[in-house]
CSV table of C-alpha atoms in Angstrom, one decimal:
chain,number,residue,atom,x,y,z
A,103,MET,CA,129.4,83.8,159.0
A,104,ALA,CA,131.0,85.9,156.3
A,105,ASP,CA,127.6,86.5,154.8
A,106,THR,CA,126.3,87.8,157.9
A,107,ALA,CA,129.2,90.2,158.2
A,108,LEU,CA,128.5,91.5,154.8
A,109,ARG,CA,124.8,92.0,155.5
A,110,GLN,CA,125.7,94.0,158.6
A,111,ALA,CA,128.2,96.1,156.8
A,112,ALA,CA,125.8,97.0,154.0
A,113,VAL,CA,123.3,97.9,156.6
A,114,ALA,CA,125.6,100.1,158.5
A,115,ARG,CA,126.9,101.8,155.4
A,116,PRO,CA,124.8,105.0,154.6
A,117,ARG,CA,123.0,105.0,151.3
A,118,ALA,CA,124.0,107.4,148.8
A,119,SER,CA,121.5,110.0,148.2
A,120,PHE,CA,121.2,113.0,145.8
A,121,VAL,CA,118.7,114.9,148.4
A,122,ALA,CA,120.2,116.8,151.5
A,123,PRO,CA,118.8,115.3,154.8
A,124,SER,CA,115.6,116.9,155.9
A,125,ALA,CA,113.2,116.6,158.7
A,126,LEU,CA,110.3,116.9,156.1
A,127,PRO,CA,108.9,113.7,155.1
A,128,GLY,CA,107.3,112.9,151.6
A,129,PHE,CA,110.3,113.8,149.4
A,130,GLY,CA,109.9,110.6,147.1
A,131,LEU,CA,106.2,111.2,146.4
A,132,THR,CA,106.4,114.9,145.9
A,133,PHE,CA,109.5,114.4,143.8
A,134,GLY,CA,107.8,111.8,141.7
A,135,TYR,CA,104.7,114.2,141.2
A,136,THR,CA,107.0,117.0,140.1
A,137,ILE,CA,108.7,115.0,137.5
A,138,LEU,CA,105.3,113.6,136.3
A,139,TYR,CA,103.9,117.2,136.2
A,140,LEU,CA,106.8,118.7,134.3
A,141,SER,CA,107.0,115.7,131.9
A,142,LEU,CA,103.1,116.2,131.0
A,143,ILE,CA,103.0,120.0,130.9
A,144,VAL,CA,106.7,120.8,129.4
A,145,LEU,CA,109.0,117.9,128.4
A,146,ILE,CA,106.5,115.8,126.5
A,147,PRO,CA,105.2,118.7,124.4
A,148,LEU,CA,108.8,120.0,123.6
A,149,ALA,CA,109.7,116.4,122.7
A,150,ALA,CA,106.8,116.3,120.2
A,151,LEU,CA,107.8,119.6,118.9
A,152,LEU,CA,111.5,118.4,118.3
A,153,HIS,CA,110.0,115.1,116.7
A,154,LYS,CA,107.8,117.2,114.4
A,155,SER,CA,110.7,119.3,113.1
A,156,ALA,CA,113.3,116.3,112.9
A,157,VAL,CA,112.1,115.7,109.5
A,158,LEU,CA,113.8,118.6,108.2
A,159,GLY,CA,117.2,117.9,109.9
A,160,PRO,CA,119.7,120.3,111.2
A,161,SER,CA,120.4,121.6,107.8
A,162,GLY,CA,116.7,122.2,106.8
A,163,ILE,CA,116.1,124.0,110.3
A,164,LEU,CA,119.1,126.2,109.7
A,165,ALA,CA,117.9,127.0,106.2
A,166,ILE,CA,114.3,128.1,107.5
A,167,ALA,CA,116.1,130.3,110.0
A,168,LEU,CA,118.1,132.1,107.4
A,169,GLU,CA,115.1,132.7,105.4
A,170,PRO,CA,114.7,136.4,104.7
A,171,GLN,CA,111.1,136.5,106.3
A,172,VAL,CA,111.9,134.2,109.2
A,173,PHE,CA,115.1,136.2,110.0
A,174,ALA,CA,113.3,139.6,109.8
A,175,ALA,CA,110.5,138.1,112.3
A,176,LEU,CA,113.1,136.8,114.6
A,177,ARG,CA,114.9,140.2,114.6
A,178,VAL,CA,111.7,142.2,115.1
A,179,THR,CA,110.4,139.8,117.8
A,180,PHE,CA,113.7,139.6,120.0
A,181,GLY,CA,115.0,143.0,119.2
A,182,ILE,CA,111.8,144.7,120.3
A,183,SER,CA,111.4,142.4,123.1
A,184,PHE,CA,114.8,143.3,124.5
A,185,LEU,CA,114.4,147.0,124.2
A,186,ALA,CA,110.9,146.8,125.9
A,187,ALA,CA,112.5,144.8,128.7
A,188,ILE,CA,115.3,147.4,129.2
A,189,VAL,CA,112.5,150.1,129.3
A,190,ASN,CA,110.4,148.1,131.7
A,191,VAL,CA,113.3,147.7,134.0
A,192,VAL,CA,114.1,151.3,134.2
A,193,PHE,CA,110.5,152.6,134.8
A,194,GLY,CA,109.8,149.3,136.8
A,195,VAL,CA,112.3,150.4,139.3
A,196,ILE,CA,110.9,153.8,139.6
A,197,VAL,CA,107.3,152.5,140.0
A,198,ALA,CA,108.2,150.0,142.6
A,199,TRP,CA,110.5,152.4,144.4
A,200,VAL,CA,107.5,154.9,144.6
A,201,LEU,CA,105.1,152.2,145.8
A,202,SER,CA,107.3,150.9,148.4
A,203,ARG,CA,108.7,154.1,150.1
A,204,TYR,CA,106.0,156.7,149.6
A,205,ASP,CA,102.6,157.0,151.1
A,206,PHE,CA,100.2,159.3,148.9
A,207,PRO,CA,96.5,159.5,148.1
A,208,GLY,CA,95.5,157.0,145.7
A,209,LYS,CA,98.4,154.6,146.5
A,210,ARG,CA,96.2,151.7,146.6
A,211,LEU,CA,94.5,152.6,143.2
A,212,VAL,CA,98.0,153.0,141.5
A,213,ASP,CA,99.2,149.6,143.0
A,214,ALA,CA,96.1,147.8,141.7
A,215,ALA,CA,96.7,149.4,138.4
A,216,VAL,CA,100.1,147.9,138.0
A,217,ASP,CA,98.2,144.6,137.7
A,218,LEU,CA,96.0,145.6,134.9
A,219,PRO,CA,97.9,143.8,132.3
A,220,PHE,CA,97.7,140.6,134.3
A,221,ALA,CA,93.9,140.7,134.4
A,222,LEU,CA,93.0,142.3,131.0
A,223,PRO,CA,92.5,139.7,128.0
A,224,THR,CA,95.6,140.4,125.6
A,225,ALA,CA,93.1,140.7,122.6
A,226,VAL,CA,91.3,143.6,124.7
A,227,ALA,CA,94.7,145.1,125.4
A,228,GLY,CA,95.7,145.1,121.7
A,229,LEU,CA,92.5,146.7,120.6
A,230,ALA,CA,92.5,149.4,123.3
A,231,LEU,CA,96.3,150.3,122.3
A,232,SER,CA,95.7,150.2,118.7
A,233,SER,CA,92.6,152.5,119.1
A,234,LEU,CA,94.8,154.8,121.4
A,235,TYR,CA,97.8,154.9,119.3
A,236,ALA,CA,96.1,155.1,115.9
A,237,SER,CA,96.7,158.2,113.8
A,238,ASN,CA,93.3,159.5,114.9
A,239,GLY,CA,93.5,158.2,118.3
A,240,TRP,CA,93.6,160.0,121.8
A,241,ILE,CA,97.4,159.6,121.9
A,242,GLY,CA,98.4,158.7,118.3
A,243,GLN,CA,97.1,162.0,117.0
A,244,PHE,CA,99.7,163.9,118.7
A,245,PHE,CA,102.4,161.7,117.2
A,246,ALA,CA,100.8,162.2,113.9
A,247,MET,CA,101.3,165.9,114.0
A,248,GLY,CA,105.0,165.3,114.2
A,249,GLY,CA,104.9,162.6,111.4
A,250,ILE,CA,105.4,159.8,113.7
A,251,LYS,CA,103.0,156.8,113.1
A,252,VAL,CA,103.0,154.4,116.2
A,253,ALA,CA,100.1,151.8,115.4
A,254,TYR,CA,100.6,149.3,112.6
A,255,THR,CA,104.4,149.8,112.9
A,256,PRO,CA,107.2,148.3,115.0
A,257,LYS,CA,106.7,151.1,117.6
A,258,GLY,CA,103.2,149.8,118.1
A,259,ILE,CA,104.9,146.4,119.1
A,260,PHE,CA,107.3,148.2,121.4
A,261,VAL,CA,104.2,150.1,123.1
A,262,ALA,CA,102.4,146.6,123.6
A,263,LEU,CA,105.4,144.9,125.1
A,264,VAL,CA,106.0,147.5,127.4
A,265,PHE,CA,102.5,147.5,128.5
A,266,ILE,CA,102.3,143.6,129.1
A,267,GLY,CA,105.8,143.5,130.6
A,268,LEU,CA,105.9,146.3,133.2
A,269,PRO,CA,103.9,144.3,136.1
A,270,PHE,CA,106.6,141.6,136.1
A,271,VAL,CA,109.3,144.1,136.9
A,272,VAL,CA,107.4,145.9,139.6
A,273,ARG,CA,106.2,142.9,141.5
A,274,THR,CA,109.5,141.2,141.4
A,275,LEU,CA,111.1,144.3,143.0
A,276,GLN,CA,108.6,145.4,145.5
A,277,PRO,CA,109.3,142.6,148.1
A,278,VAL,CA,113.0,143.2,147.8
A,279,LEU,CA,112.7,147.0,148.3
A,280,ALA,CA,110.3,146.3,151.4
A,281,GLU,CA,113.0,144.3,152.9
A,282,ILE,CA,115.8,146.9,152.6
A,283,ASP,CA,115.7,148.9,155.8
A,284,LYS,CA,115.3,152.6,155.4
A,285,GLU,CA,117.9,153.0,158.2
A,286,ILE,CA,120.7,151.8,155.7
A,287,GLU,CA,119.8,154.7,153.5
A,288,GLU,CA,119.7,157.2,156.3
A,289,ALA,CA,123.1,155.8,157.6
A,290,SER,CA,124.6,156.5,154.2
A,291,ALA,CA,123.3,159.9,154.1
A,292,THR,CA,124.7,160.4,157.6
A,293,LEU,CA,128.0,159.4,156.7
A,294,GLY,CA,128.2,162.0,153.9
A,295,ALA,CA,127.3,159.9,150.7
A,296,THR,CA,125.4,161.8,148.2
A,297,ARG,CA,122.0,160.6,146.9
A,298,PHE,CA,123.6,159.2,143.8
A,299,GLN,CA,126.1,157.3,145.8
A,300,THR,CA,123.5,156.0,148.1
A,301,VAL,CA,121.5,154.7,145.1
A,302,THR,CA,124.4,153.1,143.3
A,303,ARG,CA,126.4,151.6,146.1
A,304,VAL,CA,123.8,150.9,148.7
A,305,LEU,CA,120.6,150.1,147.0
A,306,LEU,CA,121.5,148.8,143.7
A,307,PRO,CA,123.9,145.8,144.6
A,308,PRO,CA,121.1,144.1,146.7
A,309,LEU,CA,118.6,145.0,144.1
A,310,LEU,CA,120.5,143.6,141.1
A,311,PRO,CA,119.5,140.0,141.2
A,312,ALA,CA,115.8,141.1,141.5
A,313,VAL,CA,116.3,143.5,138.6
A,314,LEU,CA,117.7,140.7,136.5
A,315,THR,CA,114.8,138.5,137.3
A,316,GLY,CA,112.2,141.1,136.5
A,317,PHE,CA,114.1,141.7,133.1
A,318,ALA,CA,114.2,137.9,132.5
A,319,LEU,CA,110.4,137.6,133.1
A,320,ALA,CA,109.6,140.7,131.1
A,321,PHE,CA,111.6,139.5,128.3
A,322,ALA,CA,110.2,136.0,128.3
A,323,ARG,CA,106.8,137.4,128.5
A,324,ALA,CA,107.3,139.9,125.4
A,325,VAL,CA,108.9,137.2,123.2
A,326,GLY,CA,105.8,134.9,123.5
A,327,GLU,CA,103.2,137.7,123.4
A,328,TYR,CA,100.8,137.4,120.5
A,329,GLY,CA,97.2,138.6,121.5
A,330,SER,CA,98.0,142.2,122.3
A,331,VAL,CA,100.6,142.6,119.6
A,332,ILE,CA,98.6,141.2,116.7
A,333,PHE,CA,96.1,144.1,116.7
A,334,ILE,CA,98.6,146.9,116.7
A,335,ALA,CA,101.6,145.5,114.8
A,336,GLY,CA,100.1,145.7,111.3
A,337,ASN,CA,101.8,142.1,110.6
A,338,ILE,CA,103.7,143.4,107.5
A,339,PRO,CA,106.4,140.9,106.4
A,340,TYR,CA,109.8,142.3,106.8
A,341,VAL,CA,108.8,145.3,108.7
A,342,SER,CA,106.4,144.5,111.8
A,343,GLU,CA,105.8,140.7,111.5
A,344,ILE,CA,106.5,138.8,114.8
A,345,VAL,CA,107.6,135.1,115.1
A,346,PRO,CA,104.1,133.8,116.7
A,347,SER,CA,102.2,135.5,113.8
A,348,LEU,CA,104.5,133.8,111.2
A,349,ILE,CA,104.1,130.5,113.0
A,350,PHE,CA,100.3,130.9,112.9
A,351,GLN,CA,100.5,131.4,109.1
A,352,LYS,CA,102.6,128.3,108.6
A,353,LEU,CA,100.0,126.3,110.4
A,354,GLU,CA,97.1,127.8,108.2
A,355,GLN,CA,99.4,126.7,105.3
A,356,ASN,CA,99.6,123.2,106.6
A,357,LYS,CA,103.3,123.5,106.9
A,358,TYR,CA,103.5,121.8,110.3
A,359,ALA,CA,107.3,120.9,110.2
A,360,ASP,CA,108.2,124.6,109.1
A,361,ALA,CA,106.1,125.9,112.0
A,362,ALA,CA,107.9,123.4,114.5
A,363,ALA,CA,111.3,124.3,113.1
A,364,ILE,CA,110.6,128.1,113.7
A,365,ALA,CA,109.2,127.2,117.2
A,366,ILE,CA,112.4,125.4,117.8
A,367,ILE,CA,114.6,128.3,116.6
A,368,MET,CA,112.6,130.7,118.8
A,369,LEU,CA,112.9,128.3,121.8
A,370,ALA,CA,116.6,128.0,121.4
A,371,ILE,CA,117.3,131.8,121.3
A,372,SER,CA,115.0,132.2,124.2
A,373,PHE,CA,116.7,129.5,126.3
A,374,ALA,CA,120.2,131.0,125.4
A,375,VAL,CA,119.2,134.5,126.5
A,376,LEU,CA,117.5,133.3,129.8
A,377,LEU,CA,120.5,131.1,130.4
A,378,ILE,CA,122.8,134.1,130.2
A,379,ILE,CA,120.7,136.1,132.4
A,380,ASN,CA,120.6,133.4,135.1
A,381,LEU,CA,124.4,133.1,135.0
A,382,ILE,CA,124.7,136.8,135.5
A,383,GLN,CA,121.9,136.5,138.4
A,384,ALA,CA,123.8,133.9,140.0
A,385,TRP,CA,127.3,135.7,139.6
A,386,SER,CA,125.6,138.8,141.1
A,387,ARG,CA,124.2,136.9,144.1
A,388,LYS,CA,127.6,135.4,145.0
A,389,ARG,CA,129.1,138.7,144.7
A,390,THR,CA,126.7,140.3,147.0
A,391,GLY,CA,126.8,137.3,149.3
A,392,ASP,CA,123.3,136.7,148.9
A,393,VAL,CA,123.4,132.8,148.1
């Protein structure tokens, strides 16, 4: 009789669950598929990368990170990617604002042109940019008159990263701008706010999480870019060499452990930067009440 009571109590007791109750069925199947897919596509390759670099040990990986050529490539890659992402945020906000708030002839053409870096093969983009910004190119010749060389320098890397990162910012901000009612801006003006106050106090707070998301996407895309950069960078060690190019060189030299170690260093820095951005984004959402 005691056993029957225990069984009844166990049945009556609600089961612990890490998922919130939902009317939608199939959580177990879809969650299992999610874990399997992420494991095959993300986790297992990363584990293999860690295993390949484990032969060097933490001290060996740190020694590789402090090598002058590797450190210079990391500085070029992450420094220029950060600057390019900031520029993309500034001009991406302007482009998204124009496309969301104004109607003008050729708007659909401009809107479609924003997606061009998505569709254009990176090698083609690199060749086109290197031709345009070379000293005798259509655009580069004007910089050359002032003694400024763009192609085959870090400036060329910056141009390529701005080119491939702009769509991420624009497409992230456009839906958010479309959801912001124009009447809010009109009410702000009616209450006596200046245009600057309307932008900074009315529009920017709800836009900030989307701006941070666009920045993170543009930065992550720039850090991993190879195809378009390799043609315009010049790949000069200590000057315009990027980390992906250095990893490729290590693989050609059959230094697989060194290549894996450089990839781990790059992954760790990227993860730390994106984690900080996500924390700032979460704080911004809580501050604006958008949680």
